[in-house]
Coordinates of C-alpha atoms in Angstrom, one line a residue:
X896 CA -14.7 8.6 3.8
X897 CA -15.8 6.4 7.0
X898 CA -14.5 3.5 8.4
X899 CA -16.9 1.0 10.1
X900 CA -15.0 -0.6 12.9
X901 CA -11.6 -1.0 14.9
X902 CA -10.1 -4.0 13.3
X903 CA -7.7 -6.4 15.2
X904 CA -5.6 -8.0 12.4
X905 CA -2.5 -10.3 12.1
X906 CA -1.0 -9.6 9.2
X907 CA -3.5 -9.8 6.4
X908 CA -6.3 -11.4 8.3
X909 CA -9.1 -9.6 10.4
X910 CA -9.7 -11.9 13.3
X911 CA -12.3 -9.4 15.4
X912 CA -14.1 -5.9 14.8
X913 CA -15.4 -3.7 17.3
X914 CA -18.1 -1.5 15.5
X915 CA -17.3 2.5 15.3
X916 CA -18.3 4.5 13.0
X917 CA -15.1 6.5 11.7
X918 CA -14.1 9.7 9.5
X919 CA -11.0 8.7 7.9
X920 CA -8.4 11.7 7.5
X921 CA -5.9 10.1 4.7
X922 CA -3.0 12.6 4.4
X923 CA -1.2 12.2 0.7
X924 CA 2.5 12.1 0.3
X925 CA 2.9 15.7 -0.5
X926 CA 0.5 16.5 3.0
X927 CA 2.8 14.3 4.9
X928 CA 6.1 16.0 3.3
X929 CA 4.5 19.3 3.8
X930 CA 4.2 18.9 7.6
X931 CA 0.9 20.7 8.3
X932 CA -2.0 19.2 10.2
X933 CA -4.8 18.7 8.1
X934 CA -8.3 20.4 8.8
X935 CA -10.6 17.7 10.4
X936 CA -14.0 18.0 9.0
X937 CA -17.3 17.9 11.3
X938 CA -18.3 14.8 12.6
X939 CA -21.7 14.2 12.3
X940 CA -23.9 12.8 15.5
X941 CA -23.6 9.2 14.3
X942 CA -19.7 9.6 14.0
X943 CA -17.4 8.0 17.1
X944 CA -14.1 10.1 15.8
X945 CA -11.8 10.1 13.3
X946 CA -8.9 8.0 11.8
X947 CA -5.7 10.3 10.8
X948 CA -3.6 8.3 8.8
X949 CA 0.4 9.2 7.8
X950 CA 0.1 12.3 10.0
X951 CA 3.7 13.4 10.6
X952 CA 5.5 12.3 13.6
X953 CA 5.9 16.2 14.8
X954 CA 2.6 17.1 14.5
X955 CA -0.1 16.6 17.5
X956 CA -3.3 17.6 16.7
X957 CA -5.4 19.6 19.1
X958 CA -8.4 17.0 20.7
X959 CA -10.0 16.8 24.0
X960 CA -11.6 13.4 23.8
X961 CA -9.7 9.9 23.5
X962 CA -6.2 9.9 21.4
X963 CA -4.7 6.6 20.8
X964 CA -1.9 5.8 18.2
X965 CA -2.4 3.1 16.2
X966 CA 1.0 2.9 14.6
X967 CA 4.0 4.1 13.3
X968 CA 6.0 3.7 9.9
X969 CA 8.0 5.5 7.5
X970 CA 6.0 6.6 4.5
X971 CA 8.6 5.7 1.4
X972 CA 9.1 6.7 -1.8
X973 CA 11.0 7.1 -4.5
X974 CA 12.2 10.8 -5.5
X975 CA 12.0 10.3 -9.5
X976 CA 13.3 13.6 -10.1
X977 CA 16.6 12.8 -9.1
X978 CA 16.9 10.3 -11.9
X979 CA 17.6 6.7 -12.9
X980 CA 21.1 6.6 -11.9
X981 CA 20.8 8.3 -8.5
X982 CA 18.2 6.3 -7.4
X983 CA 20.0 2.7 -8.4
X984 CA 23.4 4.1 -6.8
X985 CA 21.1 4.5 -3.5
X986 CA 20.2 0.9 -3.8
X987 CA 22.5 -1.3 -1.6
X988 CA 24.5 -3.4 -3.2
X989 CA 22.3 -6.9 -2.1
X990 CA 19.1 -4.9 -3.3
X991 CA 20.5 -4.1 -7.0
X992 CA 22.0 -8.1 -6.7
X993 CA 18.5 -9.4 -5.8
X994 CA 16.7 -7.4 -8.9
X995 CA 19.3 -8.4 -11.3
X996 CA 19.2 -12.2 -10.3
X997 CA 15.2 -12.1 -10.2
X998 CA 14.9 -10.5 -13.5
X999 CA 17.3 -12.9 -15.6
X1000 CA 15.6 -15.6 -14.0
X1001 CA 12.0 -14.5 -14.8
X1002 CA 13.3 -13.7 -18.6
X1003 CA 14.8 -17.2 -18.7
X1004 CA 11.3 -19.1 -17.9
X1005 CA 9.8 -16.4 -20.6
X1006 CA 12.2 -17.3 -23.3
X1007 CA 14.8 -14.9 -22.9
X1008 CA 13.2 -11.4 -22.5
X1009 CA 11.1 -9.8 -20.1
X1010 CA 7.7 -9.4 -21.6
X1011 CA 6.3 -6.2 -19.8
X1012 CA 3.2 -4.6 -21.1
X1013 CA 2.5 -0.7 -20.4
X1014 CA -1.2 0.8 -20.3
X1015 CA -2.2 4.5 -19.5
X1016 CA -4.7 5.6 -22.4
X1017 CA -8.7 4.5 -21.7
X1018 CA -8.7 2.0 -24.3
X1019 CA -5.3 0.4 -22.9
X1020 CA -7.1 0.3 -19.8
X1021 CA -9.9 -0.9 -20.9
X1022 CA -7.7 -4.2 -22.2
X1023 CA -5.5 -4.5 -18.9
X1024 CA -8.2 -4.3 -16.7
X1025 CA -10.3 -7.9 -17.1
X1026 CA -6.7 -9.5 -17.2
X1027 CA -5.3 -7.6 -14.2
X1028 CA -8.8 -8.4 -12.9
X1029 CA -8.7 -12.5 -12.9
X1030 CA -4.8 -12.2 -11.3
X1031 CA -6.3 -10.3 -8.8
X1032 CA -8.8 -12.3 -7.8
X1033 CA -6.0 -15.3 -7.1
X1034 CA -4.4 -12.9 -5.0
X1035 CA -4.4 -13.5 -1.0
X1036 CA -5.0 -9.2 -1.0
X1037 CA -8.2 -10.1 -2.4
X1038 CA -9.3 -13.3 -0.5
X1039 CA -8.5 -12.2 3.0
X1040 CA -8.2 -7.8 2.8
X1041 CA -10.6 -7.1 -0.4
X1042 CA -7.9 -5.3 -1.3
X1043 CA -7.4 -6.5 -5.4
X1044 CA -7.8 -4.4 -8.4
X1045 CA -11.7 -3.3 -8.1
X1046 CA -13.9 -4.7 -10.8
X1047 CA -17.4 -2.7 -10.1
X1048 CA -18.7 -0.1 -12.8
X1049 CA -18.4 3.1 -10.4
X1050 CA -14.1 1.9 -10.6
X1051 CA -14.1 1.4 -14.5
X1052 CA -15.8 4.9 -14.8
X1053 CA -13.7 6.4 -12.7
X1054 CA -10.7 4.9 -14.4
X1055 CA -11.6 5.9 -17.7
X1056 CA -12.0 9.4 -16.4
X1057 CA -8.8 9.6 -14.9
X1058 CA -6.8 8.1 -17.7
X1059 CA -8.2 10.9 -19.9
X1060 CA -6.6 13.4 -17.4
X1061 CA -3.1 11.6 -17.7
X1062 CA -3.8 10.6 -13.9
X1063 CA -3.2 6.3 -14.4
X1064 CA -0.5 4.1 -15.3
X1065 CA -0.8 0.4 -15.3
X1066 CA 1.5 -2.7 -16.3
X1067 CA 1.4 -6.6 -17.0
X1068 CA 4.3 -8.4 -16.7
X1069 CA 3.7 -12.3 -18.6
X1070 CA 5.8 -15.6 -18.6
X1071 CA 5.1 -17.0 -21.7
X1072 CA 1.7 -16.2 -22.8
X1073 CA 0.5 -16.2 -19.3
X1074 CA -0.3 -13.2 -17.4
X1075 CA 2.1 -13.4 -14.1
X1076 CA 1.3 -9.9 -12.2
X1077 CA -0.4 -6.5 -12.7
X1078 CA 0.5 -3.1 -11.2
X1079 CA -2.3 -0.3 -11.0
X1080 CA -0.8 3.4 -10.0
X1081 CA -3.2 6.2 -9.9
X1082 CA -1.8 9.9 -9.3
X1083 CA -1.9 12.8 -6.8
X1084 CA -0.6 15.6 -9.4
X1085 CA 3.0 14.8 -9.8
X1086 CA 2.7 12.3 -7.5
X1087 CA 2.4 8.2 -8.2
X1088 CA 0.5 6.0 -5.9
X1089 CA 1.2 2.4 -5.2
X1090 CA -2.0 1.3 -5.7
X1091 CA -2.9 -2.0 -6.3
X1092 CA -0.4 -5.0 -7.1
X1093 CA -0.5 -8.5 -7.2
X1094 CA 0.3 -11.8 -9.0
X1095 CA -0.5 -15.1 -9.9
X1096 CA 0.5 -17.6 -7.1
X1097 CA 1.7 -20.2 -9.4
X1098 CA 4.5 -18.0 -10.4
X1099 CA 5.6 -17.4 -6.9
X1100 CA 9.2 -19.0 -7.3
X1101 CA 9.6 -16.4 -9.7
X1102 CA 9.0 -13.1 -7.9
X1103 CA 7.2 -11.5 -10.8
X1104 CA 5.5 -8.9 -8.3
X1105 CA 9.3 -7.7 -7.7
X1106 CA 10.7 -8.3 -11.4
X1107 CA 7.3 -6.1 -12.3
X1108 CA 8.2 -3.2 -10.2
X1109 CA 11.7 -2.8 -10.9
X1110 CA 10.5 -2.3 -14.5
X1111 CA 7.8 -0.1 -13.7
X1112 CA 9.8 2.2 -11.9
X1113 CA 12.2 2.1 -14.8
X1114 CA 9.9 3.2 -16.8
X1115 CA 8.6 6.2 -14.5
X1116 CA 12.1 8.2 -14.6
X1117 CA 11.4 9.1 -18.1
X1118 CA 7.6 9.8 -17.4
X1119 CA 5.9 13.1 -15.9
X1120 CA 6.2 12.4 -12.1
X1121 CA 8.6 13.7 -9.8
X1122 CA 7.9 10.8 -7.0
X1123 CA 6.4 7.3 -6.5
X1124 CA 4.3 7.0 -3.4
X1125 CA 4.8 3.2 -1.6
X1126 CA 2.1 5.1 0.5
X1127 CA 1.0 3.9 4.1
X1128 CA 2.6 1.0 6.0
X1129 CA 6.2 -0.4 6.1
X1130 CA 7.6 -3.6 4.0
X1131 CA 10.6 -5.0 3.1
X1132 CA 10.1 -4.5 -0.7
X1133 CA 9.8 -0.4 0.1
X1134 CA 12.3 -0.3 2.1
X1135 CA 14.8 -2.2 -0.6
X1136 CA 13.5 0.5 -3.4
X1137 CA 12.8 3.4 -1.9
X1138 CA 15.1 6.7 -2.1
X1139 CA 13.5 8.3 1.2
X1140 CA 10.6 8.8 3.3
X1141 CA 9.0 10.3 6.0
X1142 CA 8.1 9.2 9.4
X1143 CA 4.4 9.2 10.0
X1144 CA 1.6 7.4 12.2
X1145 CA -1.9 6.7 12.6
X1146 CA -4.0 8.1 15.2
X1147 CA -7.4 7.6 16.5
X1148 CA -9.1 10.5 17.8
X1149 CA -12.5 9.3 19.6
X1150 CA -15.2 11.2 21.1
X1151 CA -15.0 11.3 25.0
X1152 CA -16.8 8.5 26.8
X1153 CA -16.2 5.5 28.5
X1154 CA -17.3 2.6 25.5
X1155 CA -14.9 4.7 23.7
X1156 CA -12.0 4.8 26.2
X1157 CA -12.7 1.3 26.5
X1158 CA -12.6 0.2 22.8
X1159 CA -9.3 2.0 22.8
X1160 CA -7.7 -0.1 25.5
X1161 CA -8.8 -3.1 23.9
X1162 CA -7.3 -2.4 20.9
X1163 CA -4.2 -1.2 22.5
X1164 CA -3.7 -4.3 24.7
X1165 CA -4.0 -6.1 21.6
X1166 CA -1.3 -4.2 19.4
X1167 CA 1.0 -4.8 22.1
X1168 CA 0.7 -8.3 22.2
X1169 CA 1.1 -8.5 18.7
X1170 CA 4.2 -6.6 19.3
X1171 CA 5.5 -9.1 21.5
X1172 CA 4.7 -11.7 19.0
X1173 CA 5.9 -10.5 16.0
X1174 CA 9.6 -10.1 17.9
X1175 CA 8.7 -13.8 19.0
X1176 CA 8.0 -14.6 15.3
X1177 CA 11.6 -13.1 13.7
X1178 CA 13.1 -16.2 15.7
X1179 CA 14.0 -18.5 12.3
X1180 CA 12.2 -21.5 13.9
X1181 CA 9.0 -19.4 14.1
X1182 CA 9.1 -17.5 10.8
X1183 CA 7.4 -20.2 8.6
X1184 CA 4.7 -20.8 11.0
X1185 CA 4.3 -17.0 11.6
X1186 CA 3.7 -17.0 7.9
X1187 CA 0.8 -19.3 7.8
X1188 CA -1.1 -17.7 10.4
X1189 CA -1.0 -14.1 8.4
X1190 CA -2.3 -15.8 5.6
X1191 CA -4.1 -18.7 6.4

C-alpha cells in the first residue's frame, strides 16, 4: 500500500502536502505486541521510501537513508479474554460514572431504553450499510479526512466475504426511530479492530458514540475475540476505555538525498510548532478556539 504525500495536519484538517511516494508498512496490534521488526518490501524505482506505523518504541530498523520519527503514541486495546468484570474494575471511577450517566441520559431520550442493533452476517450487514453510510456522510471524519465508512462496490464485496469468514462486527444506535451512531469493526484473527465510527451531529449532546462504544464492548466479552484494538493514535476515549497499551511510533524511512532531507526538515519543523501550539491550546481560554480550527 502506498501513501502519496507527507501531510501537514492540524487535528483532522490537512493544510498542505509534500508529494512523496511512500510504501506503508502498518503493523497490526499482534505485530506490535510481538515486538518483532517486520520485513520491509522492496521499493520500486519510483518509491521514495517507507512509512512504518505502530512500530514498538524499542525497535530500530536498520536504514542507511533518511530516518524521521513522525509521532509517538500508545496503541490502546481492551483485553477481552480477562472478562467484563475485570475490564470494568480497571476503569477509573470517573469513567464508570460518566459512562453510566451518558447511557442513562440517552436512554431517557429514546423512550427509556437503549436501542442498539447488532450486525454480523452478510445479510445483516447489507441492511446495516446504507443506514451507516447515511450517517457517515454527516460526520467530520468523512468531510475532512475521507475516513467515513466506504460506500464503493469493492468495499461491499470485501465486506460480504469477510462476513462469511466471521470477520466483521457492526452496530447501530437509534434514538427513537432515528439512527444516531454507527460502529464497524473488522477482525485480524482473534483481534477486532476499531475501523469506522461516526454519529449524527444532531445528537452530539447525547454522546451517542460513547454510549454505542460501551454497548459494543459489552457484547464482545461474550464473543470469540481476545482483544479489541483501538488502532493507531491516541485519544481520551481510548485511554479511558482501554485496559492496556503498547508504546509505538511512526517512522519515515526515506531514500538518501537532499530533497528527502529537505522534506523531513519541513515536516519536523511543522510538527514541533504544532506540539508547542497544542500545549498552548490546552489553556482553558484557548481550548474552544483550537477545536474550531481543527474542525473548520
